[in-house]
Every structure is written in structure tokens, then in C-alpha cells.
XYZ file of N, CA and C in Angstrom:
606
model
N -46.146 -1.390 67.129
C -46.907 -1.767 68.281
C -48.945 -1.862 68.256
N -48.711 -0.498 68.111
C -50.488 -0.428 68.225
C -51.351 -0.955 67.094
N -50.674 -1.431 66.117
C -51.061 -2.409 65.419
C -51.256 -4.252 65.500
N -50.575 -4.184 66.164
C -50.656 -5.766 66.699
C -51.978 -6.184 67.248
N -52.227 -4.894 68.458
C -54.018 -5.622 68.828
C -54.909 -5.722 67.721
N -54.935 -4.794 66.517
C -55.746 -4.159 65.495
C -55.276 -5.668 64.771
N -54.263 -6.311 64.670
C -54.097 -7.034 63.509
C -55.020 -8.739 64.332
N -54.751 -8.651 65.436
C -55.123 -10.128 66.372
C -56.541 -9.956 66.415
N -57.252 -8.675 66.519
C -58.962 -8.563 66.253
C -59.281 -8.652 65.098
N -58.848 -8.500 64.092
C -59.206 -8.373 62.272
C -58.959 -10.218 62.361
N -58.043 -10.445 62.859
C -57.985 -11.823 62.472
C -58.923 -13.243 63.238
N -58.807 -12.273 64.437
C -60.478 -13.045 65.363
C -61.261 -13.191 64.649
N -61.770 -12.015 64.328
C -62.918 -11.371 62.892
C -63.267 -12.602 62.313
N -62.094 -12.219 60.931
C -62.214 -13.216 60.125
C -62.326 -14.635 60.218
N -61.705 -15.164 60.955
C -62.078 -16.582 61.546
C -62.862 -16.912 62.080
N -63.885 -15.904 62.940
C -65.051 -16.150 63.673
C -66.519 -16.372 61.949
N -66.069 -14.869 60.890
C -66.487 -14.934 60.284
C -66.728 -16.035 58.760
N -65.462 -16.925 59.113
C -65.276 -18.244 57.911
C -66.105 -19.373 58.869
N -65.840 -19.258 60.259
C -66.375 -20.757 60.839
C -67.930 -20.383 60.921
N -68.774 -18.929 61.226
C -70.082 -18.807 60.566
C -70.346 -19.094 59.283
N -69.708 -19.074 58.201
C -70.073 -19.459 56.697
C -70.216 -20.514 56.423
N -68.974 -21.222 57.076
C -69.017 -23.222 57.024
C -70.324 -23.492 57.479
N -70.804 -22.841 58.485
C -72.510 -23.246 59.409
C -73.936 -22.956 58.719
N -73.428 -22.069 57.856
C -74.542 -21.620 57.249
C -75.253 -22.685 56.414
N -76.560 -22.433 56.735
C -77.756 -23.801 56.061
C -77.192 -23.482 54.416
N -77.211 -25.500 54.440
C -77.516 -25.003 52.440
C -78.650 -25.776 52.165
N -78.753 -25.905 51.034
C -79.515 -26.473 49.706
C -79.186 -27.555 49.153
N -79.888 -28.502 48.532
C -79.610 -29.547 47.225
C -80.843 -28.930 46.621
N -80.565 -29.641 45.618
C -81.575 -30.060 44.586
C -81.138 -31.155 43.573
N -81.954 -32.202 43.335
C -81.492 -33.374 43.157
C -82.763 -33.592 41.680
N -82.537 -34.447 40.956
C -83.741 -35.477 40.099
C -83.035 -37.078 39.923
N -84.283 -37.916 40.407
C -83.925 -39.144 41.054
C -85.157 -39.877 39.589
N -84.539 -41.439 39.512
C -85.378 -42.070 38.738
C -85.529 -43.498 39.852
N -86.130 -43.936 39.461
C -86.589 -44.806 40.593
C -87.339 -46.567 39.949
N -87.330 -47.306 40.537
C -87.860 -48.204 40.226
C -89.231 -49.136 41.082
N -90.020 -48.766 40.822
C -90.812 -49.392 42.406
C -91.662 -50.803 41.832
N -91.512 -51.749 42.481
C -91.799 -52.727 43.004
C -92.988 -52.931 43.510
N -94.023 -53.845 42.518
C -95.240 -54.355 43.262
C -95.007 -55.685 43.623
N -94.232 -56.503 43.138
C -93.943 -58.019 43.548
C -92.987 -57.996 42.250
N -92.636 -59.618 43.233
C -91.777 -60.173 42.257
C -91.342 -60.417 40.922
N -92.856 -59.974 39.958
C -93.174 -59.768 38.496
C -93.673 -58.798 38.141
N -94.187 -58.190 39.284
C -93.934 -56.516 38.320
C -93.643 -55.461 38.810
N -92.882 -54.408 37.785
C -92.280 -52.940 38.234
C -93.130 -52.207 37.390
N -92.277 -51.141 37.586
C -92.836 -49.885 36.423
C -91.484 -48.530 37.320
N -91.682 -47.518 36.523
C -90.568 -46.399 36.922
C -90.875 -45.715 37.269
N -90.352 -44.842 38.210
C -91.026 -43.634 38.702
C -90.250 -42.607 38.450
N -90.114 -41.169 38.788
C -89.699 -39.911 38.342
C -89.928 -38.911 39.487
N -88.621 -38.038 39.051
C -89.142 -36.669 39.886
C -87.970 -35.688 40.053
N -87.958 -34.807 41.475
C -86.733 -33.891 41.804
C -87.180 -33.521 43.154
N -86.500 -33.373 44.015
C -86.681 -32.758 44.805
C -85.701 -31.615 45.779
N -86.484 -30.965 46.746
C -85.398 -29.914 46.813
C -85.046 -29.865 48.661
N -83.947 -30.280 48.998
C -83.740 -30.049 50.436
C -83.048 -28.659 50.782
N -83.311 -28.332 52.106
C -82.723 -26.949 53.000
C -82.660 -27.754 54.505
N -81.407 -27.395 54.509
C -81.163 -27.567 56.700
C -81.728 -26.361 57.084
N -81.814 -27.626 58.434
C -82.626 -26.455 58.916
C -81.267 -26.355 60.329
N -80.681 -27.960 60.468
C -79.628 -27.849 61.543
C -78.662 -28.934 60.293
N -77.177 -29.225 60.887
C -76.429 -29.977 59.983
C -77.012 -31.610 59.818
N -77.865 -31.468 60.911
C -78.651 -32.902 61.035
C -79.832 -33.630 60.464
N -80.728 -31.889 60.395
C -82.334 -32.186 60.066
C -82.682 -31.338 58.421
N -82.894 -31.472 58.042
C -83.570 -30.835 56.888
C -85.264 -31.294 56.129
N -85.595 -29.816 55.791
C -86.787 -30.417 55.361
C -86.539 -30.594 53.704
N -87.620 -31.650 53.287
C -87.561 -31.684 52.188
C -89.155 -31.969 51.230
N -88.702 -31.216 49.735
C -90.000 -30.789 48.912
C -89.541 -31.801 47.735
N -91.077 -32.473 47.043
C -90.507 -33.663 46.167
C -91.394 -33.565 45.237
N -91.145 -33.870 44.160
C -92.335 -33.716 42.966
C -91.769 -34.726 42.044
N -93.198 -35.641 41.556
C -92.560 -36.447 40.445
C -94.242 -37.201 40.474
N -93.347 -38.955 39.552
C -95.077 -39.475 38.669
C -94.317 -40.529 39.045
N -95.789 -41.399 39.927
C -95.399 -42.766 40.259
C -95.715 -44.122 39.427
N -94.949 -44.638 38.851
C -95.301 -45.606 37.449
C -97.483 -46.422 37.600
N -97.522 -46.903 38.867
C -98.581 -47.509 39.043
C -98.710 -48.227 40.932
N -99.588 -47.481 41.134
C -99.814 -47.379 42.864
C -100.573 -49.150 43.135
N -101.319 -49.686 42.045
C -102.066 -50.659 42.707
C -100.961 -51.697 43.186
N -102.014 -52.947 44.525
C -101.071 -53.804 45.270
C -100.968 -54.651 43.828
N -99.847 -55.595 44.367
C -99.114 -56.505 43.474
C -100.516 -58.098 43.302
N -101.586 -57.755 44.064
C -102.582 -58.803 43.943
C -103.572 -58.026 42.902
N -103.840 -57.016 42.622
C -104.313 -56.712 41.676
C -103.992 -56.630 40.295
N -102.343 -56.102 40.298
C -101.796 -56.444 39.254
C -101.639 -58.112 38.632
N -101.784 -58.911 39.485
C -101.561 -60.783 39.090
C -102.941 -60.618 38.742
N -104.069 -60.566 39.151
C -105.375 -60.523 38.310
C -105.584 -60.053 36.900
N -105.120 -58.401 37.013
C -105.219 -58.372 35.537
C -104.348 -59.171 34.511
N -103.422 -59.313 35.079
C -102.294 -60.347 34.292
C -102.720 -61.180 33.782
N -103.731 -62.084 34.082
C -104.402 -63.136 33.716
C -105.844 -62.952 32.405
N -105.741 -61.448 32.268
C -106.535 -61.110 31.148
C -105.709 -60.452 30.169
N -106.462 -60.423 28.908
C -106.397 -59.311 28.048
C -106.053 -57.844 28.245
N -106.556 -57.548 29.277
C -106.928 -56.149 29.241
C -105.891 -56.006 30.836
N -105.323 -54.764 30.570
C -104.230 -54.222 31.476
C -104.713 -53.189 32.240
N -104.843 -52.894 33.539
C -105.246 -51.388 33.968
C -104.161 -51.229 34.844
N -103.276 -49.916 34.937
C -103.069 -49.652 36.047
C -103.359 -48.242 36.508
N -102.466 -47.881 37.293
C -102.827 -46.043 38.145
C -101.887 -45.423 38.306
N -101.564 -44.821 37.506
C -100.893 -43.615 37.917
C -100.652 -42.698 39.026
N -99.648 -41.608 39.083
C -99.748 -41.135 39.792
C -99.043 -39.567 39.678
N -99.358 -38.880 39.583
C -98.495 -37.266 39.746
C -98.656 -36.617 41.265
N -97.372 -36.374 41.792
C -97.906 -36.147 43.115
C -96.839 -35.034 43.594
N -97.112 -33.915 44.816
C -95.959 -33.138 45.298
C -96.541 -33.501 46.766
N -95.393 -33.307 47.761
C -95.363 -33.465 48.866
C -94.007 -33.122 49.445
N -94.066 -32.944 51.269
C -92.932 -32.154 51.751
C -92.872 -32.606 52.878
N -91.735 -32.873 53.591
C -91.716 -33.849 54.743
C -89.885 -33.126 55.569
N -89.923 -33.937 56.631
C -88.665 -33.847 57.161
C -87.542 -34.787 57.380
N -86.483 -34.670 56.934
C -85.091 -36.082 56.695
C -84.132 -35.249 57.997
N -83.743 -36.815 58.731
C -82.892 -36.604 59.888
C -81.834 -37.430 59.164
N -80.432 -36.814 58.927
C -79.217 -37.091 58.596
C -78.289 -37.775 59.564
N -77.501 -38.457 59.456
C -76.111 -39.426 60.317
C -75.040 -38.595 60.385
N -73.945 -38.767 60.856
C -73.075 -38.533 60.151
C -72.417 -37.457 59.556
N -71.410 -36.912 59.505
C -70.910 -35.222 58.932
C -69.826 -35.961 58.209
N -69.793 -36.608 57.554
C -68.607 -37.171 56.354
C -69.001 -37.424 54.871
N -68.409 -37.659 53.714
C -68.838 -37.593 52.406
C -70.430 -38.749 52.406
N -70.427 -39.756 52.990
C -71.283 -40.540 52.678
C -71.999 -40.574 54.322
N -73.064 -40.376 53.983
C -74.498 -39.370 55.444
C -76.189 -40.613 55.100
N -76.099 -41.508 55.837
C -77.700 -42.138 55.956
C -78.185 -41.149 56.450
N -79.513 -41.419 56.005
C -80.774 -40.662 56.402
C -82.262 -42.005 56.566
N -83.228 -41.362 57.438
C -84.266 -41.395 57.168
C -84.843 -40.770 57.001
N -86.373 -40.272 56.279
C -87.384 -39.348 56.186
C -89.173 -39.814 55.940
N -89.838 -38.937 56.490
C -90.952 -38.903 56.266
C -91.658 -38.127 55.718
N -92.678 -37.897 54.734
C -93.027 -36.600 54.017
C -94.576 -37.570 53.424
N -95.621 -36.020 53.509
C -97.052 -36.979 53.088
C -97.548 -34.736 51.928
N -98.081 -35.437 51.410
C -98.848 -34.868 50.246
C -100.160 -34.776 49.316
N -99.992 -34.308 48.369
C -101.139 -34.961 47.361
C -101.004 -35.229 46.407
N -101.936 -36.472 45.959
C -101.721 -37.308 44.306
C -102.586 -37.082 43.475
N -102.508 -37.022 42.347
C -103.378 -37.119 41.567
C -103.697 -38.410 40.593
N -104.172 -39.184 40.845
C -104.326 -40.759 40.443
C -104.990 -40.502 38.818
N -104.478 -41.058 37.598
C -104.580 -41.424 37.069
C -104.655 -42.670 36.322
N -105.942 -43.174 36.237
C -106.183 -44.867 35.520
C -105.487 -44.791 34.322
N -105.672 -46.118 33.721
C -105.388 -46.099 32.133
C -105.399 -47.400 31.551
N -106.159 -48.027 30.560
C -106.788 -49.104 30.337
C -105.842 -49.296 28.973
N -105.156 -50.768 28.705
C -104.385 -51.091 27.554
C -105.140 -52.306 27.335
N -104.975 -53.079 26.044
C -104.925 -54.549 25.876
C -106.336 -54.810 24.922
N -107.113 -53.596 24.989
C -108.627 -53.524 24.005
C -108.234 -53.034 22.633
N -107.655 -53.239 22.320
C -107.217 -53.153 20.706
C -106.613 -51.615 20.260
N -105.999 -51.211 19.318
C -105.520 -50.027 18.700
C -107.139 -49.483 18.226
N -107.319 -48.231 17.950
C -107.779 -47.500 17.020
C -108.692 -46.346 18.485
N -110.234 -46.553 17.723
C -111.483 -45.944 18.540
C -111.682 -46.342 19.937
N -111.929 -47.951 19.846
C -112.484 -48.044 21.292
C -110.750 -48.126 22.502
N -109.746 -47.766 22.158
C -108.888 -47.469 23.464
C -108.773 -46.071 23.354
N -109.043 -45.339 22.414
C -109.295 -43.482 22.714
C -110.425 -43.101 23.203
N -111.901 -43.738 23.680
C -113.317 -43.582 24.390
C -112.830 -44.471 25.491
N -112.046 -45.489 25.556
C -112.470 -45.999 26.764
C -111.067 -44.543 27.836
N -110.099 -44.571 27.727
C -109.041 -43.549 27.956
C -109.509 -42.779 28.924
N -110.551 -42.359 27.065
C -111.248 -40.693 27.416
C -111.970 -40.676 28.614
N -112.992 -41.251 28.928
C -113.259 -41.813 29.734
C -113.166 -42.142 31.169
N -112.082 -42.556 30.984
C -111.122 -42.979 32.498
C -110.995 -41.657 33.268
N -110.546 -40.696 32.210
C -109.420 -39.511 32.450
C -110.545 -38.727 32.888
N -111.911 -38.669 32.563
C -112.955 -38.199 33.434
C -113.077 -38.713 35.063
N -112.238 -39.858 35.532
C -112.332 -40.319 36.830
C -111.356 -40.244 37.302
N -110.766 -38.980 37.030
C -108.864 -39.079 37.663
C -109.344 -38.460 38.905
N -108.756 -38.670 39.644
C -109.097 -38.594 41.417
C -107.813 -37.937 42.276
N -107.782 -37.102 43.849
C -106.877 -36.506 44.273
C -107.276 -37.064 45.021
N -106.275 -37.369 45.867
C -105.620 -38.162 46.770
C -104.811 -38.039 48.025
N -105.251 -37.932 49.299
C -103.269 -37.567 49.998
C -102.432 -38.809 49.737
N -100.807 -38.574 49.771
C -100.095 -39.507 49.732
C -99.254 -38.905 50.927
N -98.761 -40.406 51.416
C -97.409 -40.143 52.450
C -96.347 -41.463 52.125
N -95.094 -40.999 52.986
C -94.418 -41.837 52.360
C -92.997 -41.784 53.659
N -92.429 -42.954 53.853
C -91.109 -42.965 54.345
C -90.106 -43.585 53.807
N -89.063 -43.407 54.165
C -87.833 -44.306 53.705
C -86.458 -43.769 54.103
N -85.371 -44.172 53.379
C -84.260 -44.044 53.852
C -82.962 -44.506 53.004
N -82.317 -43.891 53.242
C -80.909 -44.143 52.166
C -79.540 -43.333 52.792
N -78.763 -43.430 51.625
C -77.434 -42.482 51.975
C -77.208 -41.564 50.628
N -76.930 -40.746 51.625
C -76.060 -39.569 50.606
C -74.709 -39.342 50.506
N -74.206 -38.909 48.865
C -72.553 -39.050 49.028
C -72.363 -37.776 48.375
N -71.707 -36.964 49.143
C -71.615 -36.201 48.916
C -69.698 -35.743 48.232
N -69.629 -34.725 47.610
C -68.386 -34.122 47.254
C -68.273 -33.204 46.908
N -67.951 -32.032 47.407
C -68.125 -30.404 46.817
C -69.575 -29.909 46.680
N -69.581 -30.276 45.717
C -70.594 -28.978 45.004
C -72.204 -30.319 44.492
N -71.285 -31.626 44.318
C -72.223 -32.787 43.968
C -72.742 -33.408 45.253
N -74.163 -33.582 44.812
C -74.351 -34.940 45.658
C -75.354 -36.178 45.445
N -75.116 -37.518 45.870
C -75.767 -38.896 45.307
C -76.858 -39.202 45.930
N -78.454 -39.601 45.651
C -78.698 -40.113 46.544
C -78.776 -41.606 46.272
N -79.048 -42.798 47.090
C -79.185 -43.970 47.204
C -80.220 -44.546 47.763
N -81.543 -44.686 47.840
C -82.091 -44.928 48.819
C -83.383 -46.052 48.838
N -84.763 -45.896 49.258
C -85.650 -46.517 49.319
C -86.879 -46.049 49.935
N -87.907 -46.002 49.445
C -89.044 -45.306 49.840
C -90.633 -45.953 50.088
N -91.401 -45.945 50.957
C -92.626 -46.886 50.812
C -93.896 -45.858 50.505
N -94.320 -45.908 49.546
C -95.390 -44.959 49.762
C -97.098 -45.190 49.742
N -97.833 -44.746 50.255
C -99.127 -45.124 50.184
C -100.273 -43.756 50.006
N -101.313 -44.262 48.824
C -101.952 -42.898 48.777
C -103.563 -43.526 49.259
N -103.862 -42.401 49.885
C -105.353 -42.831 51.131
C -106.579 -42.252 50.111
N -106.646 -43.686 48.845
C -108.114 -43.134 48.151
C -109.307 -43.356 48.861
N -110.122 -42.830 48.953
C -111.503 -43.103 49.539
C -112.658 -43.564 48.008
N -112.039 -43.405 46.842
C -113.150 -43.125 45.432
C -112.963 -44.626 45.052
N -113.822 -45.010 43.754
C -113.566 -46.246 43.169
C -112.606 -46.906 43.143
N -111.382 -46.138 43.024
C -110.209 -46.891 42.444
C -109.562 -47.316 43.522
N -110.151 -46.851 44.587
C -109.555 -47.751 46.175
C -110.050 -49.361 45.867
N -111.018 -49.407 45.334
C -111.905 -50.882 45.205
C -110.718 -51.646 44.569
N -110.204 -50.942 43.838
C -109.436 -52.111 42.679
C -108.268 -52.206 43.786
N -107.832 -51.863 44.633
C -106.641 -52.569 45.567
C -107.546 -53.948 46.208
N -108.702 -54.568 46.013
C -109.306 -55.633 46.925
C -108.893 -56.024 48.123
N -109.131 -54.888 48.464
C -108.894 -54.688 50.340
C -107.499 -54.515 50.712
N -106.580 -54.206 49.623
C -105.384 -53.732 50.395
C -105.611 -52.488 49.953
N -104.104 -52.056 49.995
C -103.961 -50.375 49.786
C -103.243 -50.352 48.613
N -103.689 -48.732 48.418
C -102.911 -48.225 46.879
C -101.226 -47.781 47.276
N -100.527 -48.652 46.890
C -99.474 -48.388 47.560
C -97.722 -49.033 46.407
N -97.071 -48.599 47.295
C -95.496 -48.733 45.856
C -94.456 -48.876 46.740
N -93.356 -49.779 46.415
C -91.942 -49.805 46.941
C -91.087 -49.472 45.904
N -90.161 -48.619 46.148
C -89.540 -47.611 45.672
C -88.173 -47.695 45.659
N -87.342 -48.043 44.836
C -85.822 -48.249 44.928
C -84.909 -46.850 44.354
N -84.543 -45.940 44.359
C -84.099 -45.017 43.919
C -82.845 -44.212 43.702
N -82.732 -43.286 42.289
C -81.143 -43.390 42.485
C -81.358 -41.567 42.019
N -80.487 -41.091 42.772
C -80.536 -39.619 42.682
C -79.377 -39.000 42.295
N -79.764 -37.718 41.616
C -77.733 -36.652 41.879
C -78.247 -35.119 41.147
N -77.606 -34.550 42.093
C -77.815 -33.116 42.577
C -76.926 -32.458 42.595
N -76.936 -30.951 43.074
C -75.760 -30.582 42.847
C -76.394 -29.924 44.354
N -75.488 -28.942 45.742
C -75.499 -28.367 47.116
C -74.865 -27.100 46.488
N -75.695 -26.100 46.813
C -75.172 -24.372 46.872
C -75.532 -23.639 48.373
């Protein structure tokens, strides 16, 4: 009879520990690829990786790094498309932000906003092979610039055990005040991205 209270207490403690363990913060690591859309006729590929960590069941911190294929607006791309020379401005970036997630099932919609730093890299093509192209792009490399970047977007995560997938959209804008910004012709350096990611939770 003396063991009954002890057994009941032990069961209660184990139950509470199990419940607490189920509510512990989780993290996820993902790799993603995306299609940056400048207009209906101009697209480029983006890629990168991200890490998320739960602050609460519905709020996560997000860290992300990757490459954007081109941040020039559609008007600039269209004008260069009329010439034999093509110029694009790609960017390596790193940023962090907050994600707000709804629901508690395997299919969870989310919205997020983040900010960070981008390294802008102009590249010229269409001037012929050989030395002229090498010299032109070597000169442009000296004009690489670092600028703030911000993004917002949303999507849906799909979770099953340790596996997680992400289908979403991001609008990114680079806030440059260098000569590269003049290439936007009064518009902004930006991209709209449709992306797909796959990763694991732990």
C-alpha cells in the first residue's frame, strides 16, 4: 500500500516531464532554391540556406544566407535586352528576422520579415570572349558594394516527423546609395522570389 502514493507520484512526474519535453523549443535547418522574377520575360535563379528556432510554438527567429541572381528592376533588364551587352547585379547576402506561424498541424502557414547585409556584384556579358570580357569584369569587381537588404513574405511549411518542406514567396529590396543604384533608373533594386525548401527539424 505504501508503494501506491510513490507510484502515483512517479507517474505524474514522468507525465509532466513528457509534456514539457514535447513543448521544448525546436530548430530546423533548410536548403532552398528559388526563381527570382523581374518581369514576365526575365527570371533568374536564387539559392541559399536557413536556420529557424522556436521562441514560442508560433513565433520563430530566422537566420538566412544565400545568393540572389539579379536585383536590377524589370525596366533596366528590358533596356539592356535591346542591346548586345547584358548587365546583371547579383548579390550574396545574410539576414535575420522573425517568422509568425499559424496553426499546429503538419500544414502551417507563416509570414516573416527580415533584414541584413548584401554584397552587390555587377557582371557584364555580351562583349565577346577573351581579354575584353576579362578586363571589363575585373574592373567591375573593384566596384562591388555592400548595402542593407530587407525582405518580407510568407508561405506554408509542411512537417512530417523530422522532415520539413517550405513553399513560399519573398520580396527583397536592396537599399544602395552607390553607382549601382543609378542602374535602377529611378526604381529600386529588388526581386520577387518564388522558393522551395527542404530540411530537417531537431
